[in-house]
Amino acid sequence: QVQLVESGGGLVQAGGSLRLSCAASGTIFSVNTMGWYRQAPGKQRELVATITSGASTNYADSVKGRFAISRDYAKNTVYLEMNSLEPEDTAVYYCNAKIQLMSGSSLNYWGRGTQVTVSS
């Protein structure tokens, strides 16, 4: 019914930048909050940043001032601009979206994840 497809991960040196994208498609009526989470090996999945339908943003303290989340509402796409990357940012990054379907149901969806590796 709904797919979230992420792109933009990869390998980068410390201090470098990457831009992640996530596009939602399917039988979508509306998309509420979209966001990014990450999970490093041996750690729990944690919030990175979220952006609401009203463009309010929220960031983890560890990425404030370095990462920026944005959204293309017409394309149901969320972006994560990551600057000044640190080895500690290495993780699988997952896209998340709270979506209301044409059927009226409102569900929480996850992408498959994209690997971000920052070398020192």
mmCIF file of C-alpha atoms in Angstrom:
data_model
loop_
_atom_site.group_PDB
_atom_site.id
_atom_site.type_symbol
_atom_site.label_atom_id
_atom_site.label_comp_id
_atom_site.label_asym_id
_atom_site.label_seq_id
_atom_site.Cartn_x
_atom_site.Cartn_y
_atom_site.Cartn_z
ATOM 1 C CA GLN A 1 0.000 0.000 0.000
ATOM 2 C CA VAL A 2 2.692 2.469 1.046
ATOM 3 C CA GLN A 3 6.418 2.423 0.425
ATOM 4 C CA LEU A 4 9.175 4.589 1.838
ATOM 5 C CA VAL A 5 12.274 4.514 -0.336
ATOM 6 C CA GLU A 6 15.490 5.990 1.036
ATOM 7 C CA SER A 7 18.576 7.027 -0.898
ATOM 8 C CA GLY A 8 21.777 8.967 -0.399
ATOM 9 C CA GLY A 9 23.751 6.967 2.112
ATOM 10 C CA GLY A 10 27.381 6.060 1.637
ATOM 11 C CA LEU A 11 30.926 6.367 2.885
ATOM 12 C CA VAL A 12 32.350 9.771 3.736
ATOM 13 C CA GLN A 13 35.337 11.101 5.630
ATOM 14 C CA ALA A 14 34.928 12.894 8.934
ATOM 15 C CA GLY A 15 33.978 16.510 8.342
ATOM 16 C CA GLY A 16 32.210 15.660 5.113
ATOM 17 C CA SER A 17 28.572 15.911 4.101
ATOM 18 C CA LEU A 18 25.808 13.660 2.841
ATOM 19 C CA ARG A 19 22.194 14.220 1.872
ATOM 20 C CA LEU A 20 19.567 11.568 2.494
ATOM 21 C CA SER A 21 16.221 11.445 0.720
ATOM 22 C CA CYS A 22 13.075 9.466 1.438
ATOM 23 C CA ALA A 23 10.037 9.382 -0.816
ATOM 24 C CA ALA A 24 6.658 8.030 0.251
ATOM 25 C CA SER A 25 4.385 6.505 -2.381
ATOM 26 C CA GLY A 26 1.188 4.513 -2.515
ATOM 27 C CA THR A 27 -2.444 5.006 -1.542
ATOM 28 C CA ILE A 28 -1.708 8.114 0.493
ATOM 29 C CA PHE A 29 -4.320 10.616 1.575
ATOM 30 C CA SER A 30 -2.011 12.749 3.671
ATOM 31 C CA VAL A 31 1.385 12.574 5.342
ATOM 32 C CA ASN A 32 1.754 13.880 8.856
ATOM 33 C CA THR A 33 5.128 13.820 10.580
ATOM 34 C CA MET A 34 8.142 12.528 8.682
ATOM 35 C CA GLY A 35 11.512 11.886 10.195
ATOM 36 C CA TRP A 36 14.823 10.125 10.375
ATOM 37 C CA TYR A 37 16.056 7.652 12.944
ATOM 38 C CA ARG A 38 19.337 5.792 13.133
ATOM 39 C CA GLN A 39 20.687 2.617 14.618
ATOM 40 C CA ALA A 40 24.355 1.970 15.202
ATOM 41 C CA PRO A 41 25.701 -1.562 15.753
ATOM 42 C CA GLY A 42 24.857 -2.783 19.231
ATOM 43 C CA LYS A 43 22.702 0.246 20.013
ATOM 44 C CA GLN A 44 19.010 1.018 20.050
ATOM 45 C CA ARG A 45 17.342 2.944 17.272
ATOM 46 C CA GLU A 46 17.296 6.641 18.119
ATOM 47 C CA LEU A 47 15.590 9.735 16.804
ATOM 48 C CA VAL A 48 17.680 12.000 14.590
ATOM 49 C CA ALA A 49 15.175 14.592 13.380
ATOM 50 C CA THR A 50 11.494 15.021 12.605
ATOM 51 C CA ILE A 51 9.402 17.510 10.666
ATOM 52 C CA THR A 52 5.648 17.894 10.985
ATOM 53 C CA SER A 53 3.062 18.721 8.350
ATOM 54 C CA GLY A 54 3.271 22.267 9.675
ATOM 55 C CA ALA A 55 7.068 22.353 9.182
ATOM 56 C CA SER A 56 7.934 22.233 12.875
ATOM 57 C CA THR A 57 11.247 20.491 13.371
ATOM 58 C CA ASN A 58 12.845 18.566 16.197
ATOM 59 C CA TYR A 59 16.456 17.388 16.441
ATOM 60 C CA ALA A 60 18.482 15.124 18.658
ATOM 61 C CA ASP A 61 20.959 17.158 20.694
ATOM 62 C CA SER A 62 23.843 15.271 19.099
ATOM 63 C CA VAL A 63 23.027 16.577 15.609
ATOM 64 C CA LYS A 64 21.785 20.100 16.326
ATOM 65 C CA GLY A 65 23.680 22.646 14.273
ATOM 66 C CA ARG A 66 25.075 19.972 11.930
ATOM 67 C CA PHE A 67 21.997 18.299 10.397
ATOM 68 C CA ALA A 68 18.993 19.906 8.741
ATOM 69 C CA ILE A 69 15.699 18.223 7.929
ATOM 70 C CA SER A 70 13.427 19.523 5.198
ATOM 71 C CA ARG A 71 10.466 18.386 3.199
ATOM 72 C CA ASP A 72 8.885 18.616 -0.234
ATOM 73 C CA TYR A 73 5.196 18.390 0.555
ATOM 74 C CA ALA A 74 4.131 18.015 -3.059
ATOM 75 C CA LYS A 75 6.407 15.005 -3.522
ATOM 76 C CA ASN A 76 5.857 13.452 -0.066
ATOM 77 C CA THR A 77 9.622 13.487 0.303
ATOM 78 C CA VAL A 78 11.790 14.243 3.313
ATOM 79 C CA TYR A 79 15.467 15.150 3.224
ATOM 80 C CA LEU A 80 18.263 15.090 5.762
ATOM 81 C CA GLU A 81 21.263 17.300 5.057
ATOM 82 C CA MET A 82 24.157 16.069 7.174
ATOM 83 C CA ASN A 83 27.215 18.274 7.580
ATOM 84 C CA SER A 84 30.359 18.068 9.702
ATOM 85 C CA LEU A 85 29.879 14.338 9.930
ATOM 86 C CA GLU A 86 31.636 12.482 12.723
ATOM 87 C CA PRO A 87 32.527 8.790 13.061
ATOM 88 C CA GLU A 88 29.857 8.625 15.792
ATOM 89 C CA ASP A 89 27.241 9.343 13.105
ATOM 90 C CA THR A 90 27.929 5.966 11.513
ATOM 91 C CA ALA A 91 24.679 4.001 11.514
ATOM 92 C CA VAL A 92 21.832 2.719 9.411
ATOM 93 C CA TYR A 93 19.469 5.627 8.885
ATOM 94 C CA TYR A 94 15.753 4.868 8.675
ATOM 95 C CA CYS A 95 13.008 7.050 7.286
ATOM 96 C CA ASN A 96 9.730 7.184 9.198
ATOM 97 C CA ALA A 97 6.360 8.616 8.237
ATOM 98 C CA LYS A 98 2.933 8.781 9.816
ATOM 99 C CA ILE A 99 0.545 8.425 6.922
ATOM 100 C CA GLN A 100 -3.202 8.593 6.530
ATOM 101 C CA LEU A 101 -4.353 6.233 3.793
ATOM 102 C CA MET A 102 -7.183 6.718 1.327
ATOM 103 C CA SER A 103 -9.078 4.121 3.346
ATOM 104 C CA GLY A 104 -8.975 6.407 6.367
ATOM 105 C CA SER A 105 -6.502 4.365 8.389
ATOM 106 C CA SER A 106 -3.542 6.191 9.884
ATOM 107 C CA LEU A 107 -0.377 4.117 10.178
ATOM 108 C CA ASN A 108 3.291 4.453 10.963
ATOM 109 C CA TYR A 109 5.686 3.365 8.206
ATOM 110 C CA TRP A 110 9.419 2.686 8.070
ATOM 111 C CA GLY A 111 11.867 2.545 5.214
ATOM 112 C CA ARG A 112 14.381 -0.260 4.835
ATOM 113 C CA GLY A 113 17.287 1.906 5.891
ATOM 114 C CA THR A 114 20.383 3.333 4.251
ATOM 115 C CA GLN A 115 23.916 2.895 5.573
ATOM 116 C CA VAL A 116 25.967 5.943 6.478
ATOM 117 C CA THR A 117 29.605 5.306 7.311
ATOM 118 C CA VAL A 118 31.926 8.086 8.455
ATOM 119 C CA SER A 119 35.628 7.283 8.474
ATOM 120 C CA SER A 120 38.076 9.033 10.777
#
